CSV table of C-alpha atoms in Angstrom, one decimal:
chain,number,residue,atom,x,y,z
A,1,UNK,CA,-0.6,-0.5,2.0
A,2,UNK,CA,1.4,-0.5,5.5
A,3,UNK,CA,1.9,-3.9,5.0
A,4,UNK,CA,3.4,-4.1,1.8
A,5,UNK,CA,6.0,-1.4,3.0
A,6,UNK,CA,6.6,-3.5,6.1
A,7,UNK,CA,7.5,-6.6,3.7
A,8,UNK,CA,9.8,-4.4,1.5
A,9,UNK,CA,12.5,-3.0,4.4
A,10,UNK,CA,12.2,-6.4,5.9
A,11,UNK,CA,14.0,-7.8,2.7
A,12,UNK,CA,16.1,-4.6,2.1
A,13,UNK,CA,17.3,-5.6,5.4
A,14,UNK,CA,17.5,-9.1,4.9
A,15,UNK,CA,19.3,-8.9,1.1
A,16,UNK,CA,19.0,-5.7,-0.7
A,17,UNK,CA,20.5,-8.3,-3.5
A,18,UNK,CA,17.2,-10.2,-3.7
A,19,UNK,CA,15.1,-7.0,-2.9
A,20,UNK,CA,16.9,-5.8,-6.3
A,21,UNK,CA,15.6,-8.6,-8.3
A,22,UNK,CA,12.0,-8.3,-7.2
A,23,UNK,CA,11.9,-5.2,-9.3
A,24,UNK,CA,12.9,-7.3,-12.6
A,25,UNK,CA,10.8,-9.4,-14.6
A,26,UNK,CA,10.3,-12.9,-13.2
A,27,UNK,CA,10.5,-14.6,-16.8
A,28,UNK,CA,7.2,-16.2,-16.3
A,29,UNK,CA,4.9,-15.5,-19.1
A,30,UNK,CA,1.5,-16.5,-20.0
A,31,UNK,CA,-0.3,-17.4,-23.3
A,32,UNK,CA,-2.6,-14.6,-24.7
A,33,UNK,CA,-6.0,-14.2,-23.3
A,34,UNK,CA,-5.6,-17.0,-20.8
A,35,UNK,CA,-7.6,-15.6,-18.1
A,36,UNK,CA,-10.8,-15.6,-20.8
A,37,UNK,CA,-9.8,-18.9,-22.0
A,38,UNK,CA,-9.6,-20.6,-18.3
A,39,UNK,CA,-12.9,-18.8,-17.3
A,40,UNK,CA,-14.8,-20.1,-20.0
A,41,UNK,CA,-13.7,-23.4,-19.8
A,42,UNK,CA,-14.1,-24.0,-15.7
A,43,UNK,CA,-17.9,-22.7,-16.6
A,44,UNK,CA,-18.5,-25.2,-19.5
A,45,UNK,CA,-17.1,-27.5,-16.8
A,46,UNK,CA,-19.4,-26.8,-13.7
A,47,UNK,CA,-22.8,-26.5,-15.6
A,48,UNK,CA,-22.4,-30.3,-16.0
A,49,UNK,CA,-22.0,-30.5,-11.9
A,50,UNK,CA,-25.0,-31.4,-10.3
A,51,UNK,CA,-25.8,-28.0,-8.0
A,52,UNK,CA,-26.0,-28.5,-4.1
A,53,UNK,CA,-29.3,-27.1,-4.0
A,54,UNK,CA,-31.5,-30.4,-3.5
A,55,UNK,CA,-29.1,-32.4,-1.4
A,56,UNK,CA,-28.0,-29.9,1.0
A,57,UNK,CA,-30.2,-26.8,1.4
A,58,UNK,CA,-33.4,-27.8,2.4
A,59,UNK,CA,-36.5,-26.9,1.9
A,60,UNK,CA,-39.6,-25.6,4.3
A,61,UNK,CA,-42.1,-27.7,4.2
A,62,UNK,CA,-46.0,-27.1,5.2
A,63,UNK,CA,-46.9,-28.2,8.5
A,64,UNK,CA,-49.2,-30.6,6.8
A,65,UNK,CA,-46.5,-32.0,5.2
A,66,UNK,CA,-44.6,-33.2,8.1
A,67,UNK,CA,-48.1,-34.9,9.6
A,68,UNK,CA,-49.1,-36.8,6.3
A,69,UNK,CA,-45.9,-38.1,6.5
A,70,UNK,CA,-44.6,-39.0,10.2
A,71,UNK,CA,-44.8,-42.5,11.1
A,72,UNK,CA,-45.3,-42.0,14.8
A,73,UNK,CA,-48.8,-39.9,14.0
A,74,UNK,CA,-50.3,-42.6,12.0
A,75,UNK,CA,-49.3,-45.6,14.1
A,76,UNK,CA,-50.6,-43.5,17.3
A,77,UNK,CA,-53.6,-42.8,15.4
A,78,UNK,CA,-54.2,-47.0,14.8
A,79,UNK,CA,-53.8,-47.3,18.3
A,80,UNK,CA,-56.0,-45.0,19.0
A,81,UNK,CA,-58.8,-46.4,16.8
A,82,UNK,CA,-57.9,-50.1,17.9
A,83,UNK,CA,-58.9,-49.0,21.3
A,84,UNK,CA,-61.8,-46.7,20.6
A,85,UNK,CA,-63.3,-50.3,18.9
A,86,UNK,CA,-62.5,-52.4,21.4
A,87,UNK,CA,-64.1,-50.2,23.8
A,88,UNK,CA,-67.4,-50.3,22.0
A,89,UNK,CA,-67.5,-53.8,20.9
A,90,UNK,CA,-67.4,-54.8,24.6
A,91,UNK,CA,-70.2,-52.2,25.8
A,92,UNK,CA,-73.1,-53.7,23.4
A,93,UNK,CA,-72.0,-57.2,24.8
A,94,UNK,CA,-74.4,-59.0,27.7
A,95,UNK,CA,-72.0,-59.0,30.8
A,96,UNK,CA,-74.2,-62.8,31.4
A,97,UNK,CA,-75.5,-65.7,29.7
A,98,UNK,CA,-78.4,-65.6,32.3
A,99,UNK,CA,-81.5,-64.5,32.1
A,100,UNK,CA,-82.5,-60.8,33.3
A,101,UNK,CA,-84.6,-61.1,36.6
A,102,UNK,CA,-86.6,-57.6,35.7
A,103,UNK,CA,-88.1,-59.8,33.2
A,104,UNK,CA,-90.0,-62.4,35.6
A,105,UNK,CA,-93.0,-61.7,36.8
A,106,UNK,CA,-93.7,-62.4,40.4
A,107,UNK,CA,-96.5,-65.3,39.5
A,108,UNK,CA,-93.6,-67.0,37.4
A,109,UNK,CA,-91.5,-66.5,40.7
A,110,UNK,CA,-94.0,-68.0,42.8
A,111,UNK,CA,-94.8,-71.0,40.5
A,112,UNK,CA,-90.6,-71.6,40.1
A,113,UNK,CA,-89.9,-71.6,44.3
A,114,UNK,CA,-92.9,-73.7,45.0
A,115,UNK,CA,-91.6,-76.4,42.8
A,116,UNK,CA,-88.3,-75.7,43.9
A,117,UNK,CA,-88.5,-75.2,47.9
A,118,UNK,CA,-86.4,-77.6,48.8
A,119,UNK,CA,-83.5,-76.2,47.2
A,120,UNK,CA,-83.8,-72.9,48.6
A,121,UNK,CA,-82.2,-72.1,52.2
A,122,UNK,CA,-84.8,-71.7,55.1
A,123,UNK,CA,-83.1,-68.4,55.6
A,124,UNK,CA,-83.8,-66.9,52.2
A,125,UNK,CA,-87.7,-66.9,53.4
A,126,UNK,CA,-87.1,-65.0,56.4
A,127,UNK,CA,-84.9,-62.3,54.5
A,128,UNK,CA,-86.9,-58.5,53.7
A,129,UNK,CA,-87.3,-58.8,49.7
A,130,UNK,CA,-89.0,-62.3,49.7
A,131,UNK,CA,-91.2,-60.8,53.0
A,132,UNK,CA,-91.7,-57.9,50.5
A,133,UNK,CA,-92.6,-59.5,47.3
A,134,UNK,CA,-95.4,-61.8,49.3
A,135,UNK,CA,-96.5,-58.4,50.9
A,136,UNK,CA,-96.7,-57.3,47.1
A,137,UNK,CA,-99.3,-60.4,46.0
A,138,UNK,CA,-101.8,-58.8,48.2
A,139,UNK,CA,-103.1,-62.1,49.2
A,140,UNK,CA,-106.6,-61.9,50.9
A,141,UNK,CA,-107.0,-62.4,55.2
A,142,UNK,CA,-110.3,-64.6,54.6
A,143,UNK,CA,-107.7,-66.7,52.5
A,144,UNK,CA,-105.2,-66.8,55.0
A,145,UNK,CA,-106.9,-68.0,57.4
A,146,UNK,CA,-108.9,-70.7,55.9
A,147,UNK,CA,-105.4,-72.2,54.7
A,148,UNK,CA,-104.2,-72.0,58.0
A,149,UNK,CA,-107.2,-74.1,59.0
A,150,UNK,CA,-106.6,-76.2,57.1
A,151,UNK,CA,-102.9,-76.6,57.8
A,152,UNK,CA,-104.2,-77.0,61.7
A,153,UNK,CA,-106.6,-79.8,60.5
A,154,UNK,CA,-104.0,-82.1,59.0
A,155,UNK,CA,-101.0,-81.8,62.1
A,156,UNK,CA,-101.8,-84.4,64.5
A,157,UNK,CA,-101.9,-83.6,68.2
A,158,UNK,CA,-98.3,-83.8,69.3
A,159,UNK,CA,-97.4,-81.9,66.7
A,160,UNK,CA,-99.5,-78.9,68.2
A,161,UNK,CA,-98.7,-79.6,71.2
A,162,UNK,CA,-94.8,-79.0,70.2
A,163,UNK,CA,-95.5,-75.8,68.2
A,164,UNK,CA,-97.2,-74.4,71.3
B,1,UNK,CA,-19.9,-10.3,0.9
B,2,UNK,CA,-21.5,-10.2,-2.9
B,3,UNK,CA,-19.8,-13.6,-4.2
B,4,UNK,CA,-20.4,-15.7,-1.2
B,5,UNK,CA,-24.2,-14.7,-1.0
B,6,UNK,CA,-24.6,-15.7,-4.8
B,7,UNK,CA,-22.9,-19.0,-4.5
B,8,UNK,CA,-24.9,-19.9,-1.7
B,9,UNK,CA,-28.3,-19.5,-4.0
B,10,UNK,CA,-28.6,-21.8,-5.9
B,11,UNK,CA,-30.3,-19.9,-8.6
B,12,UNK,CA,-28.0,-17.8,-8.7
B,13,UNK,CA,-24.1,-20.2,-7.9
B,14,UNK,CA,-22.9,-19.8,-11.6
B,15,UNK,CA,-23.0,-16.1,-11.7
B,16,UNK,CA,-21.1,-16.1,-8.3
B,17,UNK,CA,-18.7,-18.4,-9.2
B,18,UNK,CA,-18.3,-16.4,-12.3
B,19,UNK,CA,-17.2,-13.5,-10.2
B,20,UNK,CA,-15.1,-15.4,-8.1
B,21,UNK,CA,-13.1,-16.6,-11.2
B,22,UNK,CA,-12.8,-13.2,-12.1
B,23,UNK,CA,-11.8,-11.6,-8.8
B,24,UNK,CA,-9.3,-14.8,-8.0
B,25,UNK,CA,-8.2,-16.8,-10.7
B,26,UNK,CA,-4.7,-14.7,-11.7
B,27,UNK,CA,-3.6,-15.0,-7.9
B,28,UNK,CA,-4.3,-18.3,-7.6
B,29,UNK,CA,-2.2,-19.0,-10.7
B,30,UNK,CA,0.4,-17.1,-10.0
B,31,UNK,CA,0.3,-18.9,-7.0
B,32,UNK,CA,0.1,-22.5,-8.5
B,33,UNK,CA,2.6,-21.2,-11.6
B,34,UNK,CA,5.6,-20.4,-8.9
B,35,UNK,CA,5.7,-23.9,-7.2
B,36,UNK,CA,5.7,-26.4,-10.4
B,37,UNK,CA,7.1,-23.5,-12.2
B,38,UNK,CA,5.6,-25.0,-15.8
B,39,UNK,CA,2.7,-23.1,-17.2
B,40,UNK,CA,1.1,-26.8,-18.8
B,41,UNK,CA,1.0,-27.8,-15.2
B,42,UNK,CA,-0.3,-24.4,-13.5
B,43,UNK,CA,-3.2,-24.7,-16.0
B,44,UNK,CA,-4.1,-28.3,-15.2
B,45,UNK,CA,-3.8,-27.8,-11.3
B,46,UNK,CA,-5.5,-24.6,-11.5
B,47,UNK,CA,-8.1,-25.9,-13.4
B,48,UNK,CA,-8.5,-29.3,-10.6
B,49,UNK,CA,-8.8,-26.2,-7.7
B,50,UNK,CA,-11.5,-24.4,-9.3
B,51,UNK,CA,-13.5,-27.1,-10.1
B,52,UNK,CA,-13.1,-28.3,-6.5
B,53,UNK,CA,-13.9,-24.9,-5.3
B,54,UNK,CA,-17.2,-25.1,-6.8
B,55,UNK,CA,-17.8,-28.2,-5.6
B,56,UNK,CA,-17.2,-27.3,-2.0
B,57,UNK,CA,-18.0,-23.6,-1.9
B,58,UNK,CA,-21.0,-24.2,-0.3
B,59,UNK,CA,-19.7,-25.7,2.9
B,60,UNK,CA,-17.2,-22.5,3.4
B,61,UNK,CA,-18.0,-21.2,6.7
B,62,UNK,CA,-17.0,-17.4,6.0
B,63,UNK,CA,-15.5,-18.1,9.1
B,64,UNK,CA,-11.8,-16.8,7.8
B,65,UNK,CA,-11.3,-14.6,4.6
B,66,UNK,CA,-12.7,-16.5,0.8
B,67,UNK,CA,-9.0,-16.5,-0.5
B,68,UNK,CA,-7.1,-17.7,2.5
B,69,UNK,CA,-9.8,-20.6,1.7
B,70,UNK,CA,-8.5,-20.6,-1.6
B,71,UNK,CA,-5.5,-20.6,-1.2
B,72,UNK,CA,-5.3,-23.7,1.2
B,73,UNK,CA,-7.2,-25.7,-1.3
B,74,UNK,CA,-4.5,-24.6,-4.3
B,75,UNK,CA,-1.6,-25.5,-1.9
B,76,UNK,CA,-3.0,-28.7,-0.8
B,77,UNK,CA,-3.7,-29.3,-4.8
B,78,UNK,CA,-0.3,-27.9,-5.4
B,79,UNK,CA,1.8,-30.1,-3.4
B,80,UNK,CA,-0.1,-33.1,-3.9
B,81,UNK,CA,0.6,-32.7,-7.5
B,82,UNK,CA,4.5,-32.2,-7.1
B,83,UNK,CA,4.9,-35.3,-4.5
B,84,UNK,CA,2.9,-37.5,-7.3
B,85,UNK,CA,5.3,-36.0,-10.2
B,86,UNK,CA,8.8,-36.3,-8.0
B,87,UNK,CA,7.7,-39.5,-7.0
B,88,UNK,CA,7.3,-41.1,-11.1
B,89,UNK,CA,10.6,-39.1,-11.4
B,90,UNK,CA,12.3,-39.9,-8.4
B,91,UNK,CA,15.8,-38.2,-9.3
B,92,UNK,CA,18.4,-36.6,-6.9
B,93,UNK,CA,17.9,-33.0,-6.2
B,94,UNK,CA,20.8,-31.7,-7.8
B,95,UNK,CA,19.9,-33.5,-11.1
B,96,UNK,CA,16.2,-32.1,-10.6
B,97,UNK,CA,17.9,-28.7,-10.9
B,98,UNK,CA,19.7,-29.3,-13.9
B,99,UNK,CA,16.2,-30.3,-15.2
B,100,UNK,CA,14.5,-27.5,-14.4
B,101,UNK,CA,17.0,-25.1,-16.3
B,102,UNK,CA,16.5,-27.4,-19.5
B,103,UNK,CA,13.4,-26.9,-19.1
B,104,UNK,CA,13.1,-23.2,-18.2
B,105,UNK,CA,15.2,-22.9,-21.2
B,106,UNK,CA,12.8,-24.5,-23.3
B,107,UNK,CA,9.4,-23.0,-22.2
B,108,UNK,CA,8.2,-20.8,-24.7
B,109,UNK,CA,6.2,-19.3,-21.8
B,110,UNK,CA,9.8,-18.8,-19.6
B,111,UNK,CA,11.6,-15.5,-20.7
B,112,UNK,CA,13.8,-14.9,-17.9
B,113,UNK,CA,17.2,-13.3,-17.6
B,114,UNK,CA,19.9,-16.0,-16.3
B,115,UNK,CA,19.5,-14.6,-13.1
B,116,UNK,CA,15.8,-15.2,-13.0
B,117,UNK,CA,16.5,-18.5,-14.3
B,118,UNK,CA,19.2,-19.4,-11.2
B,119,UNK,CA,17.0,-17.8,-8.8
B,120,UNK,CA,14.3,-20.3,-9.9
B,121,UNK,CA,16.8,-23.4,-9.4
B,122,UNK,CA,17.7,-21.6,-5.8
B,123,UNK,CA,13.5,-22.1,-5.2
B,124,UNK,CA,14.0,-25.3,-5.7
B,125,UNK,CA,16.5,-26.2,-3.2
B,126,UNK,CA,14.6,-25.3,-0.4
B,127,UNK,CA,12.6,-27.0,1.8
B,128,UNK,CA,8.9,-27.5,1.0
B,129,UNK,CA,7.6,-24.9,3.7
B,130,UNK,CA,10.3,-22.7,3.5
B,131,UNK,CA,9.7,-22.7,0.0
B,132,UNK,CA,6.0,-22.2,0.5
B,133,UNK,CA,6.7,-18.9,3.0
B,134,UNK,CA,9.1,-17.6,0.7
B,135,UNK,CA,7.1,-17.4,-2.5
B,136,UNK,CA,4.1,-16.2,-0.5
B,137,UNK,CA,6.2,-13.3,1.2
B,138,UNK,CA,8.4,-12.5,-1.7
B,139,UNK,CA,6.1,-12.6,-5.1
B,140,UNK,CA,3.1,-12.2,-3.3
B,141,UNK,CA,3.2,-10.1,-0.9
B,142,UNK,CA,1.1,-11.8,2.0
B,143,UNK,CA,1.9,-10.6,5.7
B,144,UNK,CA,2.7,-13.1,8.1
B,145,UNK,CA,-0.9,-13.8,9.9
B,146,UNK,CA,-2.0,-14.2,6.6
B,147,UNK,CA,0.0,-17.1,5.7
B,148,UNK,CA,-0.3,-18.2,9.4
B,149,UNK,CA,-3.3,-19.1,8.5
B,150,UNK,CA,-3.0,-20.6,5.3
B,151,UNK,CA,-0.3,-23.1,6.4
B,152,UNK,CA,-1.4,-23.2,10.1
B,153,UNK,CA,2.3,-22.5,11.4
B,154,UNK,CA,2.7,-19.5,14.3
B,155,UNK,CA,4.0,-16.0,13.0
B,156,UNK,CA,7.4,-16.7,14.9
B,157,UNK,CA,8.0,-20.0,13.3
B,158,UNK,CA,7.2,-18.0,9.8
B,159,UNK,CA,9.7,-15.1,10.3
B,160,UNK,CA,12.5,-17.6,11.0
B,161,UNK,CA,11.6,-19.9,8.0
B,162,UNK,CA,11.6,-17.1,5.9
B,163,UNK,CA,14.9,-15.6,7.3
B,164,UNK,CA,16.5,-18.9,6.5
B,165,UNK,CA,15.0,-19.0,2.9
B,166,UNK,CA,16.2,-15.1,1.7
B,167,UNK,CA,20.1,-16.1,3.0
B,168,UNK,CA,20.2,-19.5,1.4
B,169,UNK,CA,18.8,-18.2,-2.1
B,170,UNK,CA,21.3,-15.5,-2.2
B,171,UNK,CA,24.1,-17.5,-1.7
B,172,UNK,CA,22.8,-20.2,-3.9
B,173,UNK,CA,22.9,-17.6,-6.8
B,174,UNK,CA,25.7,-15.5,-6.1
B,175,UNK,CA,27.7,-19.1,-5.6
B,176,UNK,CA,27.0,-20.2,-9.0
């Protein structure tokens, strides 16, 4: 190799003394068969070392996997449901403790002002659904006019006499 | 690369650490064997690098070559293994050389000449990088960017280190 020749006329430069002894034996010997000896033994040695397999490559794992087991899914997915029941438990509650007025019949209506009218505002009378719901009762001219007879009967004069 | 895509199955990490052994294991004792010059040691060192190899091959990059990577982790082993020894020691250098010769002397695995032997003791006077650059360019043959990047010094600072080494060694042995 280039190399090697470079490193040889550097030290013929340097000290052809010490280039002179590199060709000699260094006096360094080994015991017979070492090489088989130390391979055998670093092998007996590192089957007993745990191998890097589980702590440091890792495995793929199914996309499954990583759902079953990621806390943010499952607590998103409580959160979820908490709301989802919350939601409905509300809807199939009555918004009020009162009772629905589709369920009164106008008669009832009627009977309940009458005994109630002076608790109701003159206003209220004069306002387009009462006007509409006495429209509704179909009440009879003939009848109308024989209670406003009536009526006429029991005002005394000055009374009349002010309404006209 | 065939070793580095074995190790990194894990199925399949002992049979590429196998071939690692095979491919690296003599350089990096070699490598090991020159700096605490005892073969008892080299074996025990060697044996702490591979084992930490394995443990850690799966974090290597590929980013620079497998046995600059290797070698960094023998050096560091290497050297933290000498400061721990020199420091139960903790004798002068010059009587550290005198120990080294007894003990060259009596290592049934050291069968050097006496001039092997003094160049050894000459190893040991020198610095711990300079002694690093010098047994990586002169036993093993490693060009400069190589070792750059192995002890993370610049090419220029490399060249002069091992300038300095080669003069002092040969006047450490011819002075003897």
């Amino acid at each position: 190799m280039k190399y090697k020749k470079e490193i040889q006329d550097e030290l013929d430069e340097l000290s052809p003394f010490l280039s002179e002894l590199k060709q000699k034996k260094t006096g360094m010997e080994l015991p017979e068969h070492y090489f088989d000896f130390l391979t055998a033994s670093v092998m007996e040695q590192v089957v007993l070392i745990p191998k890097p397999s589980s702590s440091v490559l890792p495995t793929a794992k199914p996309v499954w996997y990583a759902f079953l087991f990621n806390k943010h899914i499952w607590s998103g997915l409580a959160m979820t449901l908490l709301l989802l029941v919350t939601i409905l438990f509300f809807r199939n509650q009555p918004i009020s403790d009162e009772p629905a007025f589709a369920e009164i019949s106008s008669e009832e209506a009627v009977i309940y002002i009458a005994a109630h009218l002076e608790d109701f505002e003159p206003a209220l009378f004069t306002e387009g659904d009462f006007i509409e719901e006495i429209e509704a009762t179909k009440i009879d001219d003939a009848e109308v006019d024989l209670y406003l007879e009536e009526i006429i009967e029991d005002l005394d004069i000055e009374t009349l006499e002010e309404l006209f | 690369m065939q070793i580095l895509s074995l190790v990194r199955d894990p199925t399949r990490i002992e049979e590429g650490f196998r071939l690692l052994l095979q491919q690296y294991q003599e350089r990096l004792y070699w490598h090991i064997r020159r700096l605490v010059i005892q073969h008892d040691d080299a074996n025990d060192v060697l044996q702490n690098v591979l084992i930490k190899v394995y443990r850690n091959i799966h974090n290597f990059k590929g980013q620079a070559q497998l046995y600059t990577w290797l070698y960094r982790i023998a050096t560091n082993e290497t050297l933290t293994f000498l400061k721990k020894k020199n420091k139960k020691s903790a004798i002068s250098l010059e009587q550290e050389i005198i120990n080294l010769a007894d003990t060259l002397k009596a290592d049934e695995y050291f069968d050097g000449s006496e001039v092997q032997l003094k160049l050894q003791q000459a190893i040991l006077t020198l610095p711990e990088k300079q002694k690093l650059i010098f047994l990586m360019r002169y036993f093993e043959g490693l060009p400069y960017q190589e070792i750059s990047t192995i002890l993370d010094t610049s090419v220029g600072g490399l060249k002069a280190s091992y300038h300095h080494a080669v003069k002092k060694i040969e006047m450490f042995i011819k002075e003897i």
